[in-house]
Coordinates of C-alpha atoms in Angstrom, one line a residue:
M1 CA 21.0 18.6 -2.3
T2 CA 23.1 15.9 -0.9
S3 CA 22.0 12.3 -1.2
R4 CA 21.4 12.1 2.5
R5 CA 19.2 15.2 2.5
Q6 CA 17.4 13.8 -0.5
W7 CA 16.5 10.6 1.3
A8 CA 15.6 12.5 4.4
A9 CA 13.1 14.6 2.5
L10 CA 11.6 11.7 0.6
S11 CA 11.4 9.5 3.8
L12 CA 9.7 12.3 5.7
A13 CA 7.1 12.8 3.0
T14 CA 6.5 9.1 2.8
F15 CA 6.4 8.6 6.6
A16 CA 3.8 11.4 7.1
R17 CA 1.7 10.6 4.1
F18 CA 1.1 7.0 5.2
A19 CA 0.8 7.9 8.9
G20 CA -2.2 10.1 7.9
A21 CA -3.7 7.3 5.8
I22 CA -3.5 4.6 8.5
L23 CA -4.7 7.0 11.2
M24 CA -7.8 7.8 9.1
G25 CA -8.5 4.2 8.3
T26 CA -8.2 2.9 11.8
A27 CA -10.2 5.7 13.4
L28 CA -13.0 5.4 10.8
A29 CA -13.2 1.6 11.2
V30 CA -13.7 1.8 14.9
V31 CA -16.1 4.8 14.8
V32 CA -18.3 3.4 12.0
E33 CA -18.4 -0.2 13.5
A34 CA -19.6 1.3 16.8
R35 CA -22.3 3.3 15.0
A36 CA -23.4 0.7 12.5
S37 CA -21.8 -2.8 12.0
A38 CA -18.7 -4.7 10.8
F39 CA -20.1 -4.7 7.3
A40 CA -20.3 -0.8 7.4
A41 CA -16.7 -0.6 8.6
G42 CA -15.8 -2.9 5.7
V43 CA -17.6 -0.6 3.2
V44 CA -15.4 2.3 4.4
G45 CA -12.4 0.0 3.6
T46 CA -13.9 -0.8 0.2
A47 CA -14.2 3.0 -0.6
Y48 CA -10.6 3.4 0.2
Y49 CA -9.4 0.7 -2.0
A50 CA -11.8 1.7 -4.8
G51 CA -10.0 5.0 -4.8
L52 CA -6.6 3.4 -5.0
M53 CA -7.7 1.0 -7.8
L54 CA -9.3 3.6 -10.0
F55 CA -6.7 6.4 -9.7
S56 CA -3.3 4.7 -9.2
P57 CA -2.7 4.0 -12.9
F58 CA -4.0 7.5 -13.9
W59 CA -1.5 9.3 -11.6
G60 CA 1.3 6.9 -12.6
A61 CA 0.7 7.4 -16.4
L62 CA 0.3 11.2 -16.0
A63 CA 3.7 11.3 -14.1
D64 CA 5.4 9.3 -16.8
I65 CA 4.0 11.3 -19.7
T66 CA 4.6 14.7 -18.3
G67 CA 7.8 13.9 -16.4
K68 CA 6.5 16.2 -13.6
R69 CA 6.5 13.7 -10.8
R70 CA 7.1 16.1 -8.0
L71 CA 4.2 18.2 -9.1
V72 CA 2.0 15.1 -9.1
L73 CA 3.1 14.5 -5.5
L74 CA 2.2 18.0 -4.5
V75 CA -1.2 18.1 -6.2
T76 CA -2.2 14.8 -4.6
G77 CA -1.0 15.9 -1.2
I78 CA -3.2 19.1 -1.3
G79 CA -6.1 17.0 -2.5
G80 CA -5.7 14.6 0.4
V81 CA -5.8 17.5 2.9
L82 CA -9.1 18.8 1.3
A83 CA -10.6 15.3 1.3
V84 CA -10.5 15.1 5.1
L85 CA -12.3 18.4 5.8
P86 CA -15.9 17.2 5.1
L87 CA -15.5 14.9 8.1
V88 CA -15.0 17.9 10.3
V89 CA -18.3 19.4 9.1
A90 CA -20.5 16.3 9.0
D91 CA -19.3 13.3 10.9
T92 CA -21.7 10.6 9.5
V93 CA -21.2 7.1 8.1
A94 CA -22.0 8.3 4.6
V95 CA -19.5 11.1 4.8
A96 CA -16.9 8.7 6.2
V97 CA -17.3 6.4 3.2
G98 CA -17.1 9.3 0.7
S99 CA -14.2 11.1 2.4
R100 CA -12.2 7.9 2.7
G101 CA -12.7 7.2 -1.0
V102 CA -11.7 10.7 -2.1
Y103 CA -8.7 10.7 0.2
A104 CA -7.6 7.4 -1.4
A105 CA -8.0 8.8 -4.9
F106 CA -5.3 11.4 -4.1
L107 CA -3.2 9.1 -2.0
A108 CA -3.1 6.8 -5.0
G109 CA -0.8 9.2 -6.7
F110 CA 1.9 9.0 -4.0
A111 CA 3.3 5.5 -3.9
P112 CA 3.8 4.7 -7.7
V113 CA 5.4 8.1 -8.3
A114 CA 7.5 8.3 -5.2
L115 CA 8.6 4.6 -5.8
A116 CA 9.8 5.5 -9.3
I117 CA 11.9 8.3 -7.8
A118 CA 13.3 6.0 -5.1
S119 CA 14.1 3.3 -7.6
H120 CA 16.0 5.7 -9.9
H121 CA 18.1 6.9 -6.9
G122 CA 19.2 3.3 -6.3
G123 CA 20.0 2.3 -9.9
T124 CA 19.9 -1.4 -11.0
T125 CA 22.3 -2.8 -8.5
G126 CA 20.9 -0.9 -5.5
R127 CA 17.3 -1.0 -6.5
G128 CA 16.3 -3.4 -3.7
R129 CA 18.0 -1.3 -1.1
S130 CA 16.4 1.9 -2.3
I131 CA 12.9 0.4 -2.4
G132 CA 13.7 -1.0 1.1
I133 CA 14.4 2.5 2.4
F134 CA 11.2 3.9 0.9
N135 CA 9.1 1.1 2.4
S136 CA 10.8 1.4 5.8
A137 CA 9.7 5.0 5.9
R138 CA 6.2 4.0 4.8
S139 CA 6.0 1.2 7.4
G140 CA 7.2 3.6 10.1
G141 CA 4.4 6.0 9.2
F142 CA 1.9 3.1 9.4
A143 CA 3.2 2.0 12.8
L144 CA 3.0 5.5 14.2
G145 CA -0.5 5.9 12.8
Y146 CA -1.7 2.8 14.6
V147 CA -0.2 3.8 17.9
V148 CA -1.5 7.3 17.7
S149 CA -5.0 6.2 16.5
G150 CA -5.4 4.0 19.6
A151 CA -4.4 6.8 21.9
L152 CA -6.6 9.4 20.2
L153 CA -9.6 7.1 20.1
E154 CA -9.3 6.6 23.8
Y155 CA -8.9 10.3 24.8
V156 CA -10.2 12.7 22.2
T157 CA -13.2 13.2 19.9
P158 CA -13.4 11.9 16.3
V159 CA -13.3 15.5 15.0
D160 CA -10.0 16.1 16.7
I161 CA -8.6 13.0 15.0
Y162 CA -9.8 14.3 11.6
W163 CA -7.9 17.6 12.1
A164 CA -4.8 15.6 13.0
I165 CA -5.1 13.6 9.8
A166 CA -5.3 16.8 7.8
A167 CA -2.2 18.2 9.6
V168 CA -0.1 15.2 9.0
T169 CA -1.1 15.0 5.3
F170 CA -0.1 18.7 5.0
L171 CA 3.3 18.0 6.5
S172 CA 3.9 15.3 3.9
T173 CA 3.0 17.8 1.2
V174 CA 5.5 20.4 2.5
A175 CA 8.3 17.8 2.7
V176 CA 7.7 17.0 -1.0
L177 CA 9.0 20.5 -1.9
A178 CA 12.5 19.3 -0.9
V179 CA 12.4 16.2 -3.0
S180 CA 14.4 16.2 -6.3
D181 CA 13.4 14.1 -9.3
P182 CA 16.1 12.1 -11.2
T183 CA 13.7 10.2 -13.4
P184 CA 13.5 10.8 -17.2
T185 CA 11.8 14.0 -18.4
P186 CA 10.3 14.3 -21.9
E187 CA 12.3 16.6 -24.4
R188 CA 9.2 18.7 -24.7
Q189 CA 6.1 19.1 -22.6
P190 CA 3.0 17.5 -24.2
T191 CA -0.2 19.5 -24.6
A192 CA -3.2 18.8 -22.5
K193 CA -4.8 17.0 -25.4
E194 CA -1.7 14.8 -25.9
V195 CA -1.6 14.0 -22.2
A196 CA -5.3 12.9 -22.3
A197 CA -4.8 10.8 -25.4
E198 CA -1.6 9.1 -24.1
T199 CA -3.1 8.5 -20.7
R200 CA -6.1 6.8 -22.3
R201 CA -3.8 4.7 -24.5
R202 CA -1.8 3.5 -21.5
L203 CA -4.8 2.7 -19.4
F204 CA -6.5 0.9 -22.2
P205 CA -3.7 -0.4 -24.4
A206 CA -4.4 -2.1 -27.8
P207 CA -3.7 -5.8 -28.0
D208 CA -0.4 -5.3 -29.7
E209 CA 0.7 -2.8 -27.0
R210 CA 0.4 -5.1 -24.0
G211 CA 3.6 -7.0 -24.2
H212 CA 5.2 -5.2 -21.3
L213 CA 2.3 -6.5 -19.1
T214 CA 3.3 -10.1 -19.5
T215 CA 7.1 -9.9 -19.3
N216 CA 8.4 -12.7 -16.9
G217 CA 4.9 -13.4 -15.8
L218 CA 4.1 -9.9 -14.6
L219 CA 0.3 -10.4 -15.0
W220 CA 0.4 -13.3 -12.6
L221 CA 2.0 -11.0 -10.0
Y222 CA -0.8 -8.5 -10.4
A223 CA -3.4 -11.3 -10.1
A224 CA -1.8 -12.7 -7.0
V225 CA -1.5 -9.2 -5.4
A226 CA -5.3 -8.7 -6.0
L227 CA -6.1 -12.1 -4.4
R228 CA -3.7 -11.6 -1.5
N229 CA -5.2 -8.2 -0.8
L230 CA -8.7 -9.5 -1.0
A231 CA -7.8 -11.7 1.9
V232 CA -5.5 -9.5 4.0
L233 CA -7.1 -6.1 3.4
G234 CA -10.5 -7.7 4.1
I235 CA -9.2 -8.7 7.5
M236 CA -7.4 -5.4 8.2
A237 CA -10.5 -3.3 7.4
I238 CA -12.2 -4.8 10.4
V239 CA -9.4 -6.0 12.6
A240 CA -9.4 -3.0 14.9
P241 CA -13.0 -3.5 16.1
Y242 CA -12.3 -7.3 16.2
L243 CA -9.5 -6.7 18.6
I244 CA -11.6 -4.5 20.8
T245 CA -14.9 -6.2 20.8
I246 CA -14.0 -9.9 20.3
V247 CA -10.4 -10.4 21.4
G248 CA -11.0 -8.0 24.3
V249 CA -8.2 -5.5 24.3
T250 CA -8.4 -1.8 25.1
Q251 CA -8.3 0.8 22.3
V252 CA -4.7 1.7 23.3
L253 CA -3.6 -1.9 23.2
M254 CA -5.3 -2.3 19.9
G255 CA -3.2 0.4 18.4
V256 CA 0.0 -1.0 19.9
L257 CA -0.8 -4.5 18.6
L258 CA -1.4 -3.2 15.1
A259 CA 1.8 -1.2 15.2
F260 CA 3.8 -4.4 15.5
N261 CA 2.9 -5.1 11.9
H262 CA 4.3 -1.9 10.4
G263 CA 6.9 -1.4 13.2
S264 CA 8.5 -4.7 12.3
Q265 CA 8.4 -3.7 8.6
V266 CA 10.7 -0.9 9.3
L267 CA 13.5 -3.5 9.9
F268 CA 12.3 -6.1 7.5
M269 CA 11.9 -3.8 4.5
Y270 CA 15.5 -2.6 4.5
A271 CA 17.0 -6.0 5.3
L272 CA 14.9 -7.8 2.7
G273 CA 15.9 -5.1 0.2
V274 CA 19.5 -6.3 0.6
V275 CA 18.3 -9.9 0.3
A276 CA 16.5 -9.1 -3.0
D277 CA 19.7 -7.8 -4.5
N278 CA 21.5 -11.1 -3.5
I279 CA 19.0 -14.0 -4.0
G280 CA 16.5 -12.5 -6.5
R281 CA 12.9 -11.3 -6.4
K282 CA 10.7 -14.4 -6.9
P283 CA 11.6 -16.2 -3.6
L284 CA 10.6 -13.1 -1.6
V285 CA 7.3 -12.8 -3.4
V286 CA 6.4 -16.5 -2.9
V287 CA 7.3 -16.5 0.8
G288 CA 5.5 -13.2 1.3
M289 CA 2.3 -14.4 -0.2
G290 CA 2.4 -17.6 1.8
G291 CA 3.1 -15.8 5.1
S292 CA 0.1 -13.5 4.5
A293 CA -2.2 -16.6 4.4
V294 CA -0.6 -17.9 7.6
F295 CA -1.3 -14.5 9.2
A296 CA -5.0 -14.9 8.4
L297 CA -5.1 -18.2 10.2
M298 CA -3.2 -16.8 13.2
A299 CA -5.7 -13.9 13.4
A300 CA -8.6 -16.3 13.4
G301 CA -6.9 -18.3 16.3
L302 CA -6.4 -15.3 18.6
T303 CA -9.6 -16.0 20.5
A304 CA -8.5 -19.7 21.1
V305 CA -5.5 -18.5 23.1
P306 CA -6.2 -18.0 26.9
A307 CA -6.9 -14.3 27.7
G308 CA -4.1 -12.3 29.3
V309 CA -0.4 -12.3 28.6
S310 CA -0.5 -15.4 26.3
R311 CA -3.1 -13.9 24.1
L312 CA -1.2 -10.6 23.8
A313 CA 2.0 -12.4 23.0
F314 CA 0.3 -14.4 20.3
G315 CA -1.2 -11.2 19.0
V316 CA 2.2 -9.6 18.7
A317 CA 3.5 -12.7 16.9
T318 CA 0.5 -12.5 14.5
F319 CA 1.2 -9.0 13.4
V320 CA 5.0 -9.6 13.2
V321 CA 4.3 -12.5 10.8
L322 CA 2.1 -10.1 8.7
G323 CA 4.9 -7.5 8.8
A324 CA 7.5 -10.0 7.6
S325 CA 5.4 -11.5 4.9
F326 CA 4.2 -8.1 3.6
S327 CA 7.8 -6.9 3.5
A328 CA 9.0 -9.9 1.5
M329 CA 6.1 -9.7 -0.9
T330 CA 6.5 -5.9 -1.4
I331 CA 10.2 -5.8 -1.8
G332 CA 10.3 -8.7 -4.1
G333 CA 7.3 -7.5 -6.1
L334 CA 8.4 -3.9 -6.5
A335 CA 12.0 -4.9 -7.5
F336 CA 10.4 -7.4 -10.0
I337 CA 8.3 -4.6 -11.6
S338 CA 11.3 -2.2 -11.7
D339 CA 13.3 -4.9 -13.4
V340 CA 10.8 -5.5 -16.2
A341 CA 9.4 -2.0 -16.7
P342 CA 10.5 0.1 -19.7
A343 CA 12.2 3.3 -18.5
T344 CA 9.3 5.5 -19.5
R345 CA 6.6 3.3 -18.0
E346 CA 7.8 2.5 -14.5
S347 CA 5.3 4.8 -12.7
E348 CA 2.6 3.3 -14.8
L349 CA 3.4 -0.3 -14.0
M350 CA 3.8 0.7 -10.3
G351 CA 0.4 2.2 -10.6
I352 CA -1.1 -0.9 -12.0
R353 CA 0.2 -2.8 -9.0
E354 CA -1.7 -0.3 -6.8
T355 CA -4.8 -1.0 -8.9
A356 CA -4.4 -4.7 -8.3
K357 CA -4.1 -4.0 -4.6
G358 CA -7.2 -1.8 -4.8
L359 CA -9.1 -4.5 -6.7
G360 CA -8.6 -6.9 -3.8
G361 CA -9.3 -4.1 -1.4
V362 CA -12.6 -3.2 -3.1
F363 CA -14.1 -6.7 -2.6
G364 CA -12.2 -7.9 0.4
P365 CA -13.4 -5.6 3.2
A366 CA -17.1 -5.9 2.2
L367 CA -16.8 -9.7 1.7
V368 CA -14.9 -10.4 4.9
G369 CA -17.0 -7.9 6.9
G370 CA -20.2 -9.5 5.5
V371 CA -19.1 -13.0 6.6
A372 CA -18.1 -11.6 10.0
T373 CA -21.5 -9.9 10.4
L374 CA -23.5 -13.0 9.3
Y375 CA -21.4 -15.7 11.0
S376 CA -18.2 -14.8 12.9
Y377 CA -14.9 -13.0 12.6
E378 CA -13.0 -16.2 13.0
L379 CA -14.8 -18.0 10.1
A380 CA -14.3 -14.9 7.9
F381 CA -10.5 -14.9 8.6
V382 CA -10.2 -18.7 7.9
A383 CA -12.0 -18.3 4.6
A384 CA -9.7 -15.4 3.7
S385 CA -6.6 -17.6 4.4
L386 CA -7.7 -19.9 1.6
V387 CA -7.6 -17.1 -0.9
G388 CA -4.1 -16.2 0.4
F389 CA -2.9 -19.7 -0.3
L390 CA -4.3 -19.5 -3.9
A391 CA -2.3 -16.3 -4.4
T392 CA 0.9 -18.1 -3.2
A393 CA 0.3 -20.9 -5.8
L394 CA -0.1 -18.4 -8.6
V395 CA 3.3 -16.6 -8.1
A396 CA 5.1 -19.9 -7.4
W397 CA 3.9 -21.2 -10.8
G398 CA 3.7 -18.1 -12.9
L399 CA 6.7 -15.8 -12.1
V400 CA 10.0 -16.1 -13.9
E401 CA 13.0 -14.7 -11.9
T402 CA 14.2 -11.3 -13.2
Y403 CA 17.5 -10.9 -11.3
D404 CA 20.8 -12.8 -11.7
A405 CA 22.6 -12.1 -8.4
E406 CA 25.8 -13.7 -9.6
R407 CA 26.1 -11.2 -12.5
S408 CA 24.2 -8.4 -10.6
A409 CA 22.1 -8.0 -13.8
V410 CA 18.5 -7.9 -14.7
V411 CA 17.3 -10.9 -16.8
V412 CA 14.2 -10.2 -18.7
D413 CA 12.4 -12.4 -21.2
D414 CA 11.4 -10.4 -24.3

């Protein structure tokens, strides 16, 4: 398979997998909020990020130990399709929470494993670009998911949307069949008992086996990602009903506004991938964390802008700021992890990052949704911004740059 065909297959799989994920999240947030409350919609988001948090390191470690990364992508894709089907049979709030959590448990296996494959295709000097291509495809999927969710919520039933989610997830799984895997493969395949023992050891390492978690301040990155996601994912779990019921836009316009976040990422991800290979990783992480906190303040200020064109324009700017800041944080952070990760533990460390994201996502939606229910959406978003600024301070202080652009070399503290 040519390199171009390889990237096309991986990009399609990524695009479709995350289009399905965001379509599901947006639709369930609006449906559940209408039937119950903002807090209930936040609980659906909590279930999603709980699934990511608990299962990302498992899938990453399993992929590294067995070397069967493509098989992991296929299994998790099939599991994602099956996780949607209960919603078709019983469309209730309880089923929405459970189905969203199970879907996330399988989705958790995609990003860390696919990122390891993408990173190896780029090599050391092209790692930022490769990660940028991967994340551009993911952002494109998110953008399409938002636009389609708004249109479907306006014109079809929730059950129709659930079938669409299953179909898109299945398309992603089929595309994985065309993805080749250049990452290291063990000389011999371990037994099931050995896989279980090694997975347990990696997920719960002994004190003398944790050195790779602190290289160049890696733990501070994980902590900051958790805090940032507590703030931003808390907002995003309830932002769709906020835009419709408080800001006052239609369901179709809601989808369009949200699409500016990930639509802008399609451009930002690749461009910042090039930047990461020229100026380093830490500056992007710091700027991305700070921009996420600014986004929270802008989201809170949407209702202060006069209704009409001005409010819509400010809404577009709000989600473009989120897209730019997320792109910077993601490209810088993923390249940083790839730089410091041992060759046989890259999927594992990518998975721990997903766990950190999930940790913030577990608490953020319920906390932000709870404050919005008890007080107001605006106050909840302002409070979330303070957590985002704390995350910015952590990475500014704790990270040590890993990339020497002048020498085009990774610089890692042992």
